[in-house]
CSV table of C-alpha atoms in Angstrom, one decimal:
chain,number,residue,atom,x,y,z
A,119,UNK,CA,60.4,0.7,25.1
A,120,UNK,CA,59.7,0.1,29.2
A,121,UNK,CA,63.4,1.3,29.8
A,122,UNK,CA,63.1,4.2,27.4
A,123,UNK,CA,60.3,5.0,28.9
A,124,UNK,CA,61.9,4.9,32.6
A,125,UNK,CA,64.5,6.9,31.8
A,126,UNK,CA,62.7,9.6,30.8
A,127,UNK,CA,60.6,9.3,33.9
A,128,UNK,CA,64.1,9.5,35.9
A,129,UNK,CA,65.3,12.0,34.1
A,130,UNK,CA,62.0,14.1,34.3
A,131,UNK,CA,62.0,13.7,38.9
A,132,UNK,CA,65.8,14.9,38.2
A,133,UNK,CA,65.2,18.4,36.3
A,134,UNK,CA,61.9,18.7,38.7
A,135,UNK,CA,64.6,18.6,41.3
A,136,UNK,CA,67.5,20.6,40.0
A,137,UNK,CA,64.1,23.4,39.2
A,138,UNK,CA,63.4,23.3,42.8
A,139,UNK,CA,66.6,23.0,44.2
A,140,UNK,CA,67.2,26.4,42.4
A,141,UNK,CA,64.3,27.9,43.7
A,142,UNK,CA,64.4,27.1,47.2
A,143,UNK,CA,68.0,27.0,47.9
A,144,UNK,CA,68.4,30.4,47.4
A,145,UNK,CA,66.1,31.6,49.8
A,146,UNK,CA,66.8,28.8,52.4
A,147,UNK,CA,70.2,30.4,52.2
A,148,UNK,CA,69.1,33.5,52.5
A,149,UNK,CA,66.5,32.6,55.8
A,150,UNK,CA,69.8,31.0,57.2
A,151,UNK,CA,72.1,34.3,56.3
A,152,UNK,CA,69.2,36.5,58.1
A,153,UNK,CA,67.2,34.3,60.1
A,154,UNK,CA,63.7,36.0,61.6
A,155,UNK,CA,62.6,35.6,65.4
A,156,UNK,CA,60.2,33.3,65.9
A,157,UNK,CA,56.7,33.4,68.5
A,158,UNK,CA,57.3,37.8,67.9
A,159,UNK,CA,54.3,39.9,69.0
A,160,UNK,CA,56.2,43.5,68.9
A,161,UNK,CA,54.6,45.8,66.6
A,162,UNK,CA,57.2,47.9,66.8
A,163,UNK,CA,60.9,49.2,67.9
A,164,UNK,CA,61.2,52.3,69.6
A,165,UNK,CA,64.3,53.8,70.7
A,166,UNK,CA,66.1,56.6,72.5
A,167,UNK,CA,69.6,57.6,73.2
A,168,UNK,CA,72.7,58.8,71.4
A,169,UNK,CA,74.7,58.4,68.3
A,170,UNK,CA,74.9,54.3,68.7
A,171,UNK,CA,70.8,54.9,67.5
A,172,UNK,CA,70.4,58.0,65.9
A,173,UNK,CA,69.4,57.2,62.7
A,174,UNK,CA,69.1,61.0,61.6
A,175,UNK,CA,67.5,63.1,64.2
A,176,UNK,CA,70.5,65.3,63.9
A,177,UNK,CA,69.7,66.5,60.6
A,178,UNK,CA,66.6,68.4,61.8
A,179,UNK,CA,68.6,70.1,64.7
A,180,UNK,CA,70.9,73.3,65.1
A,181,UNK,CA,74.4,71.3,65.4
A,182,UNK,CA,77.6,70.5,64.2
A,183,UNK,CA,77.2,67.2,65.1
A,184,UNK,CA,75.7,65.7,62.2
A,185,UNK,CA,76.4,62.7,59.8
A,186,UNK,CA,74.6,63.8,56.9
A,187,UNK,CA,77.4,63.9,54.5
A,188,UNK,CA,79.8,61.2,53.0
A,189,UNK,CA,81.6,59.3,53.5
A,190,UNK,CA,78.9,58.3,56.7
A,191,UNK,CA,76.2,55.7,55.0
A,192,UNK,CA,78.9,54.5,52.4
A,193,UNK,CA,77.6,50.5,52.6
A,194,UNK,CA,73.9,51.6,53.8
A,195,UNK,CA,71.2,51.3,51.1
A,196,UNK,CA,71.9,53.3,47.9
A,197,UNK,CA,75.2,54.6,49.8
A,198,UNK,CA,73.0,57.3,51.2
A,199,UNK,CA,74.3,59.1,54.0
A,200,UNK,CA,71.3,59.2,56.5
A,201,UNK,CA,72.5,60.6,59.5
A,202,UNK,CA,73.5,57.5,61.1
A,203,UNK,CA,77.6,57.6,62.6
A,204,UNK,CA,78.5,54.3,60.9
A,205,UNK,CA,79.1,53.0,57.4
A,206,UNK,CA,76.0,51.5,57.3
A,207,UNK,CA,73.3,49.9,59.7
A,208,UNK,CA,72.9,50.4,63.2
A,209,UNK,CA,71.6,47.8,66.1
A,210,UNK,CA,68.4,48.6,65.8
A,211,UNK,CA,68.3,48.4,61.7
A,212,UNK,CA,69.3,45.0,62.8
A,213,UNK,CA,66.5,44.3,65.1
A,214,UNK,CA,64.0,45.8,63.5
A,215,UNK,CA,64.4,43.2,60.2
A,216,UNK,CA,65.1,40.5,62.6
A,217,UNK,CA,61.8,41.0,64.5
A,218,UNK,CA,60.4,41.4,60.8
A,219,UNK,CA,59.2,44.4,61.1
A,220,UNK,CA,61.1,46.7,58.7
A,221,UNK,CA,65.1,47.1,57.6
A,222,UNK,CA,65.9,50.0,59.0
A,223,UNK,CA,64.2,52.1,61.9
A,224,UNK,CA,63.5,55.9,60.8
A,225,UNK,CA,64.4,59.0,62.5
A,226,UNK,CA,61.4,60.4,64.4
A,227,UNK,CA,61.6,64.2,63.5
A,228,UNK,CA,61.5,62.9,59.6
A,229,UNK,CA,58.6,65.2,58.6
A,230,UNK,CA,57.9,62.4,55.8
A,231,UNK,CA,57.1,59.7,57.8
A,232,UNK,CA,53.3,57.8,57.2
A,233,UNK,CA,51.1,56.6,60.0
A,234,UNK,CA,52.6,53.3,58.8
A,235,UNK,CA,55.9,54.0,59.7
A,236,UNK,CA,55.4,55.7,62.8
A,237,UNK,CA,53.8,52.2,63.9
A,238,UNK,CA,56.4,50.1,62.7
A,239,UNK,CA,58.4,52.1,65.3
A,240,UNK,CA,61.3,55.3,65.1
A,241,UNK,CA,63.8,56.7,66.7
A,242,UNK,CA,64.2,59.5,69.1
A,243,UNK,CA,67.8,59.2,69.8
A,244,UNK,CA,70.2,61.9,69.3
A,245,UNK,CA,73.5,61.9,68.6
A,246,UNK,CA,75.9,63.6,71.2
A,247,UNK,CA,73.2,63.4,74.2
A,248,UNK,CA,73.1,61.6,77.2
A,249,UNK,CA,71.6,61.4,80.5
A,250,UNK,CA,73.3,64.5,82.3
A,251,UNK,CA,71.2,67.2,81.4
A,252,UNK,CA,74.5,69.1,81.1
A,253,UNK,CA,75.8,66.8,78.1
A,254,UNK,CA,73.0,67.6,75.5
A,255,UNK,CA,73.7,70.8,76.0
A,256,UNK,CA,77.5,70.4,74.5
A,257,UNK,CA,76.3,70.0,70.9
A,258,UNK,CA,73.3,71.8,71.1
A,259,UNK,CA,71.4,68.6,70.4
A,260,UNK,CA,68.0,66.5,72.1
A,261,UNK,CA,68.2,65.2,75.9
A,262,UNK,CA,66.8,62.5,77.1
A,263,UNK,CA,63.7,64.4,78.4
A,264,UNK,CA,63.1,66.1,75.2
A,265,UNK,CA,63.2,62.5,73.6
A,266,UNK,CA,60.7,61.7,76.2
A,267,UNK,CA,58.3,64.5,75.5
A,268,UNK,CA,58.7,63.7,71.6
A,269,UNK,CA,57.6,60.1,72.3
A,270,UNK,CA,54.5,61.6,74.2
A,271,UNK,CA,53.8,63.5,70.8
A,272,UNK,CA,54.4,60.4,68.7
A,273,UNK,CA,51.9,58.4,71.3
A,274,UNK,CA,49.0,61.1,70.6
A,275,UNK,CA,49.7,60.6,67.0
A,276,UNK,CA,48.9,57.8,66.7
A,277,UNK,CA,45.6,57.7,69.2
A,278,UNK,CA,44.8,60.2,66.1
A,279,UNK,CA,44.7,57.5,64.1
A,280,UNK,CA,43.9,54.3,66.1
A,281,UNK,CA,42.6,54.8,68.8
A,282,UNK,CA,43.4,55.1,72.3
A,283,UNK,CA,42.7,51.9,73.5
A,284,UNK,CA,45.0,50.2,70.4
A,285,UNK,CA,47.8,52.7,71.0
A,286,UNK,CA,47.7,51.6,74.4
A,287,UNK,CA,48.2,47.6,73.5
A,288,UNK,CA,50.4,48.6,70.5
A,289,UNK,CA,53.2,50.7,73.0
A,290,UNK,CA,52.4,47.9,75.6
A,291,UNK,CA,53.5,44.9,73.2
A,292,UNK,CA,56.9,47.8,71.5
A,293,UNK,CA,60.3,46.9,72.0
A,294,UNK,CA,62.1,49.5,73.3
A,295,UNK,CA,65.9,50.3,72.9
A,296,UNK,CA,67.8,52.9,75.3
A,297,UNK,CA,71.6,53.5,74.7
A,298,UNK,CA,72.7,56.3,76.3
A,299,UNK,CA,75.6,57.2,78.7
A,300,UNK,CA,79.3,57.0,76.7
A,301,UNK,CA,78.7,60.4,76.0
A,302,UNK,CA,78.3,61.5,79.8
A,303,UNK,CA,81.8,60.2,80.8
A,304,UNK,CA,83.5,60.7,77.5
A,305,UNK,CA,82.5,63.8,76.5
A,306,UNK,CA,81.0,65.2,79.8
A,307,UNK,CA,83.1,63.9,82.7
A,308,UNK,CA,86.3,63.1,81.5
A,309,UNK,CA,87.1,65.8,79.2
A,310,UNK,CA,85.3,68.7,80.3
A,311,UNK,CA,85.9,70.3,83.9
A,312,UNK,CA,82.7,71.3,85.0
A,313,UNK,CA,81.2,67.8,86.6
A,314,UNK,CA,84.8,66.6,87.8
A,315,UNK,CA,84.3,69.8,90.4
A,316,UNK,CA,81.9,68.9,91.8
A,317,UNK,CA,81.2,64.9,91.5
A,318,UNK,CA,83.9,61.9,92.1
A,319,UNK,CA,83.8,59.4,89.8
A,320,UNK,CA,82.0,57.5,92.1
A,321,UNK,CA,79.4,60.5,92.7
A,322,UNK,CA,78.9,60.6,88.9
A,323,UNK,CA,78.0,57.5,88.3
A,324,UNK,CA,75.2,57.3,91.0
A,325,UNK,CA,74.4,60.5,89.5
A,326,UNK,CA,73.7,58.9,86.1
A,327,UNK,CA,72.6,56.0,87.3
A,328,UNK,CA,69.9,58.2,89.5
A,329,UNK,CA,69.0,59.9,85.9
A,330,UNK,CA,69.0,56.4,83.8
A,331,UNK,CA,66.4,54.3,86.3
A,332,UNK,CA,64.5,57.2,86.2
A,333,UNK,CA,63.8,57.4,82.8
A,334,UNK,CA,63.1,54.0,82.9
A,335,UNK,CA,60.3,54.4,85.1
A,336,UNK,CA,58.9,57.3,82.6
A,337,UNK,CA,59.1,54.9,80.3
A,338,UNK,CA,57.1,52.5,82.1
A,339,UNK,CA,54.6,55.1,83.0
A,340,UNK,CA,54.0,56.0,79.3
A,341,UNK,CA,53.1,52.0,78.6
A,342,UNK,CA,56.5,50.8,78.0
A,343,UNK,CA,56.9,46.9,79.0
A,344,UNK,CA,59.4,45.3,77.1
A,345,UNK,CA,63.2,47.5,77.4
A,346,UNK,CA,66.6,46.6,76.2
A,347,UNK,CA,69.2,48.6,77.9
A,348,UNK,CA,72.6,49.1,76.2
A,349,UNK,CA,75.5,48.4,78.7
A,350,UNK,CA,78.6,51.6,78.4
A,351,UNK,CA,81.1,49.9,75.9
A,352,UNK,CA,84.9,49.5,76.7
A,353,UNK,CA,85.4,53.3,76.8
A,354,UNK,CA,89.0,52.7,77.1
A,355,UNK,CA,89.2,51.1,73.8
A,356,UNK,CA,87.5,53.8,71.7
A,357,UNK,CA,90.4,55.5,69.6
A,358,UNK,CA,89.3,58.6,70.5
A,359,UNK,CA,89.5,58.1,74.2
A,360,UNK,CA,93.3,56.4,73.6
A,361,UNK,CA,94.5,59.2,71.4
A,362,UNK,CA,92.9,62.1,73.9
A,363,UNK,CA,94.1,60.2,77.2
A,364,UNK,CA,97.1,58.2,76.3
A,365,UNK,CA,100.5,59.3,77.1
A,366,UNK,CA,101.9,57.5,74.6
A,367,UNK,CA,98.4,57.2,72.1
A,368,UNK,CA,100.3,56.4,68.8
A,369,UNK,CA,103.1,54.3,69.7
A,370,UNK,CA,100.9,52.2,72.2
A,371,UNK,CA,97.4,52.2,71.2
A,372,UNK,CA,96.3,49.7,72.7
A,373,UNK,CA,93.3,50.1,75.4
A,374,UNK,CA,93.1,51.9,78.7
A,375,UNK,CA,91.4,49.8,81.2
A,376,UNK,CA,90.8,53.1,84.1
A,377,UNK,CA,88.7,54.0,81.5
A,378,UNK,CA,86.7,50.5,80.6
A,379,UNK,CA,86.8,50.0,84.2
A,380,UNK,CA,84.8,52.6,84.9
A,381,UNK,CA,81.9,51.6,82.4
A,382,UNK,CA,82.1,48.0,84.0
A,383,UNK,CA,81.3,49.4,87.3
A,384,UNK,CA,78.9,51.5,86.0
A,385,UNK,CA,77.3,48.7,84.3
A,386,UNK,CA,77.4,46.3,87.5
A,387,UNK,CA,75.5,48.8,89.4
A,388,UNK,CA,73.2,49.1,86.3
A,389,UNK,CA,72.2,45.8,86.2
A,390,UNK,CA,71.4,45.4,89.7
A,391,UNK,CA,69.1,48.5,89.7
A,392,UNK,CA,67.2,46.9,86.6
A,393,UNK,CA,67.3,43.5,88.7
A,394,UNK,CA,65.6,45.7,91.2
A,395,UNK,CA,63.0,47.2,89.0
A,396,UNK,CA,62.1,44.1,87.2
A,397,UNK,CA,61.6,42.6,90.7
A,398,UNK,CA,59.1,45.5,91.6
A,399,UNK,CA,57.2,45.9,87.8
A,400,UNK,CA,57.1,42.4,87.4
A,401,UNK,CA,53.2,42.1,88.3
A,402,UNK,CA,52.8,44.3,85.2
A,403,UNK,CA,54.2,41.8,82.5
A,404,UNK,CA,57.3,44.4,82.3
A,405,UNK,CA,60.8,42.6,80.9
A,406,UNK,CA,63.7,44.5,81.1
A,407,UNK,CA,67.1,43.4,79.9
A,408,UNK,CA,70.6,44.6,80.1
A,409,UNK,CA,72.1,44.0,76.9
A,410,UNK,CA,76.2,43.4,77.4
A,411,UNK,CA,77.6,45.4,74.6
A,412,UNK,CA,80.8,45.7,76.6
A,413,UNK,CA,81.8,42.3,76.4
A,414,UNK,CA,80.2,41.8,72.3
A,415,UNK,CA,82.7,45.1,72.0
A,416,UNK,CA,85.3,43.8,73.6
A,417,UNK,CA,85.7,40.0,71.7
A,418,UNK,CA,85.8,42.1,69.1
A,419,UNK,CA,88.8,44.2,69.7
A,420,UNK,CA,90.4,41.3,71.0
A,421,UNK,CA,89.6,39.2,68.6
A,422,UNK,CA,87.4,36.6,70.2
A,423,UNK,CA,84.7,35.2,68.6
A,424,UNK,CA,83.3,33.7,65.6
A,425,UNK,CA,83.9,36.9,63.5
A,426,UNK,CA,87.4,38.6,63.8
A,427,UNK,CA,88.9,41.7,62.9
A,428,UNK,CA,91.8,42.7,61.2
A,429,UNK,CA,92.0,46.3,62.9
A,430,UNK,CA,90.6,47.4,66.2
A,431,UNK,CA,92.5,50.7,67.2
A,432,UNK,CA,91.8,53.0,65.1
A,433,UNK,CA,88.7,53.9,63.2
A,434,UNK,CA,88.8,53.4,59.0
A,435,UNK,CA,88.1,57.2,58.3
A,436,UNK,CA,90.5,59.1,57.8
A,437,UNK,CA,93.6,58.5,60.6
A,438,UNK,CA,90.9,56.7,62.7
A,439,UNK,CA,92.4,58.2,65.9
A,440,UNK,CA,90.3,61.5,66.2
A,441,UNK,CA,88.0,61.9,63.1
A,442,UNK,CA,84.7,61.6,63.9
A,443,UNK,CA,81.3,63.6,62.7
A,444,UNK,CA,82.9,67.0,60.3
A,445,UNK,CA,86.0,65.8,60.6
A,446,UNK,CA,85.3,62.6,58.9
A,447,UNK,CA,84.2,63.8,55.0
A,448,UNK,CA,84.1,63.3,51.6
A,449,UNK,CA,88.3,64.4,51.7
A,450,UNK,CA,88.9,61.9,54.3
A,451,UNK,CA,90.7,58.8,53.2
A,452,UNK,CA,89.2,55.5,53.7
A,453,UNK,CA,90.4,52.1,54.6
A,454,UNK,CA,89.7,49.7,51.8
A,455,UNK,CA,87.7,47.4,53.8
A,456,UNK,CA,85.4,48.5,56.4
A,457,UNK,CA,84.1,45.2,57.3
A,458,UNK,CA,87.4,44.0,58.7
A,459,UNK,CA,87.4,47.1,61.0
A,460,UNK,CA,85.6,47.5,64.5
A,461,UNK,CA,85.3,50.9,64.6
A,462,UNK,CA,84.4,53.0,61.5
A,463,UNK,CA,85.5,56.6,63.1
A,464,UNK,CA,87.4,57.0,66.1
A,465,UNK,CA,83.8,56.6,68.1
A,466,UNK,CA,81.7,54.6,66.4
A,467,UNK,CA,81.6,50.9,65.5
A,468,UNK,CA,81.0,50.0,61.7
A,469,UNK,CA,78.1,48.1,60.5
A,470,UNK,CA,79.6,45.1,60.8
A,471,UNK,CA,80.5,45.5,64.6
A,472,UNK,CA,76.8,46.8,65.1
A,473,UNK,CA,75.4,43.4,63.5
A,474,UNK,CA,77.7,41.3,65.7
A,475,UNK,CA,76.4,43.4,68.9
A,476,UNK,CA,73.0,42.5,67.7
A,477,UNK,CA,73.9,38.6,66.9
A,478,UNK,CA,75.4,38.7,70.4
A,479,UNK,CA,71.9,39.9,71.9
A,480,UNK,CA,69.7,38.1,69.6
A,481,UNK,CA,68.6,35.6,72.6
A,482,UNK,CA,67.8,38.5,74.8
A,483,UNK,CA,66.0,39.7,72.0
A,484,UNK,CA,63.9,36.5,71.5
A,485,UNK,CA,63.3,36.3,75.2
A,486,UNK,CA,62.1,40.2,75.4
A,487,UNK,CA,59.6,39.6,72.1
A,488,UNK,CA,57.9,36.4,72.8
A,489,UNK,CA,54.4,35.9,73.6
């Protein structure tokens, strides 16, 4: 009877442990599939810049260049196309559920938005702009100082509803993301005449430089303490770029390094200008980081790292070598996979390369956020 009895005990402690086993497992996976920062005081994730962050602005502006329309947003939520120029998720998106804040970061000039969301954080990026006042001006989309004076609005928002002393703390403890400045050489510089009259390529990039730190500082003076700054990517590896520049762009596609080299140089002088400025703010609890999404960009293409690529030249819409914004639509043809691609048109990275920029920066991130 004892042993009867012991077995059933035994066998009782063994389904109690295959119930919780199939309880927990599941969301310990989970926790180690998407793992959230730890020690995180930001309220919030605010961001300015171009098309790497736009989440939508686009859609409430006079321009061609939009992403409202498939086949952009075909592995985001509900495969709704939100504006974003990706399959899916951007950085940000990442971040923003990292940090535990929300899944995906809103575009600011979303006339639905709630006070709720507005705290959680937005986005004032636009895509096509840059720091040359000259690039927004292209696409008829929002500069940097428009982006600026929209945040100013946002900030008296919510004092509406807060407070001004609590806004105050709440922008002082914000991330903030700026990605901003492919579009100046790409777009501006490089294909356009207008700039290469007058500046060297030298002379330009002190010029955006000049027009970068300086926005920083507004930034600052608006409350901003904690900033992640995008480096340029590998310019020369952007299909795009290769097919426009390239003597020989479908035979040899492979990267061209006068233009990458010029983003590393940029980025060089970059870092020691936010060296500088950390230096000097430091006194006023202000963190600023250079985030190297040339090098996360380049693994990727070459395929270094822990996730590889099975396609790194040419985008998966369409022929991947030009398409990008109306040229990438619902008639566009499709790679079957976009996960095994870096780039998803011939500008802009897929979801997948955007989460591995964002695993590649999550220590930055957990340094920038911590109490």
């Amino acid at each position: 009877m004892e042993k009867a009895c012991s077995k059933q005990h035994l066998l009782q402690h063994l389904l109690r442990l295959l119930f919780y086993l199939l309880i927990f497992i599941p969301n310990i996976a989970k926790a180690l599939a998407n793992p959230r920062a730890s020690n995180n005081s930001a309220p919030a994730v605010i961001v300015f810049g171009d098309s790497t962050v736009d989440p939508g602005n686009n859609n409430y502006v006079k321009t061609v260049f939009k992403a409202n329309f498939a086949p952009y947003g075909k592995d985001f939520a509900n495969h709704v196309p939100t504006g974003r120029f990706s399959n899916g998720r951007l950085t940000p998106d990442f971040i923003a559920s990292y940090i535990g804040i929300k899944e995906s970061i809103p575009p600011y000039l979303d006339p639905t938005l709630s006070i709720k969301e507005l705290m959680t954080g937005v986005s004032f990026a636009s895509a096509g702009s840059g720091f040359d006042p000259l690039t927004p001006k292209v696409s008829n989309v929002i500069g940097i100082p428009k982006q600026l004076e929209n945040f100013k609005e946002y900030k008296k928002r919510l004092e509406s509803a807060i407070g001004t002393k609590n806004t105050e703390n709440h922008i002082n403890k914000a991330l903030f993301i700026v990605s901003a400045g492919t579009n100046d050489f790409v777009i501006n510089y490089f294909t356009l005449p207008i700039r290469r009259k007058t500046y060297s390529v030298s002379g330009y990039q002190q010029f955006i430089l000049q027009t970068a730190t300086q926005f920083l500082q507004d930034l600052f003076e608006q409350g901003a303490r904690r900033i992640l700054f995008s480096a340029l990517p590998p310019m020369g590896c952007l299909p795009v770029v290769i097919t426009l520049f390239s003597n020989h762009a479908i035979s040899e596609c492979g990267c061209l390094d006068y233009f990458s080299s010029v983003g590393r140089q940029f980025n060089q002088l970059l870092q020691n200008e936010l060296n500088l400025m950390q230096i000097r703010l430091a006194t006023h609890g202000v963190r600023i980081h250079l985030t190297d999404s040339y090098s996360a960009l380049t693994d990727m293409i070459q395929g270094q790292g822990r996730s590889a690529f099975d396609e790194a030249s040419r985008g998966c819409c369409g022929t991947g070598y030009l398409e990008t914004s109306l040229l990438c639509n619902p008639k566009s043809i499709l790679c079957p996979d976009a996960s095994k691609y870096v780039f998803w048109d011939s500008i802009h990275p897929t979801e997948e390369a955007y989460n591995n920029v964002f695993k590649s920066i999550r220590p930055i991130i957990d340094a920038i956020i911590r109490d």
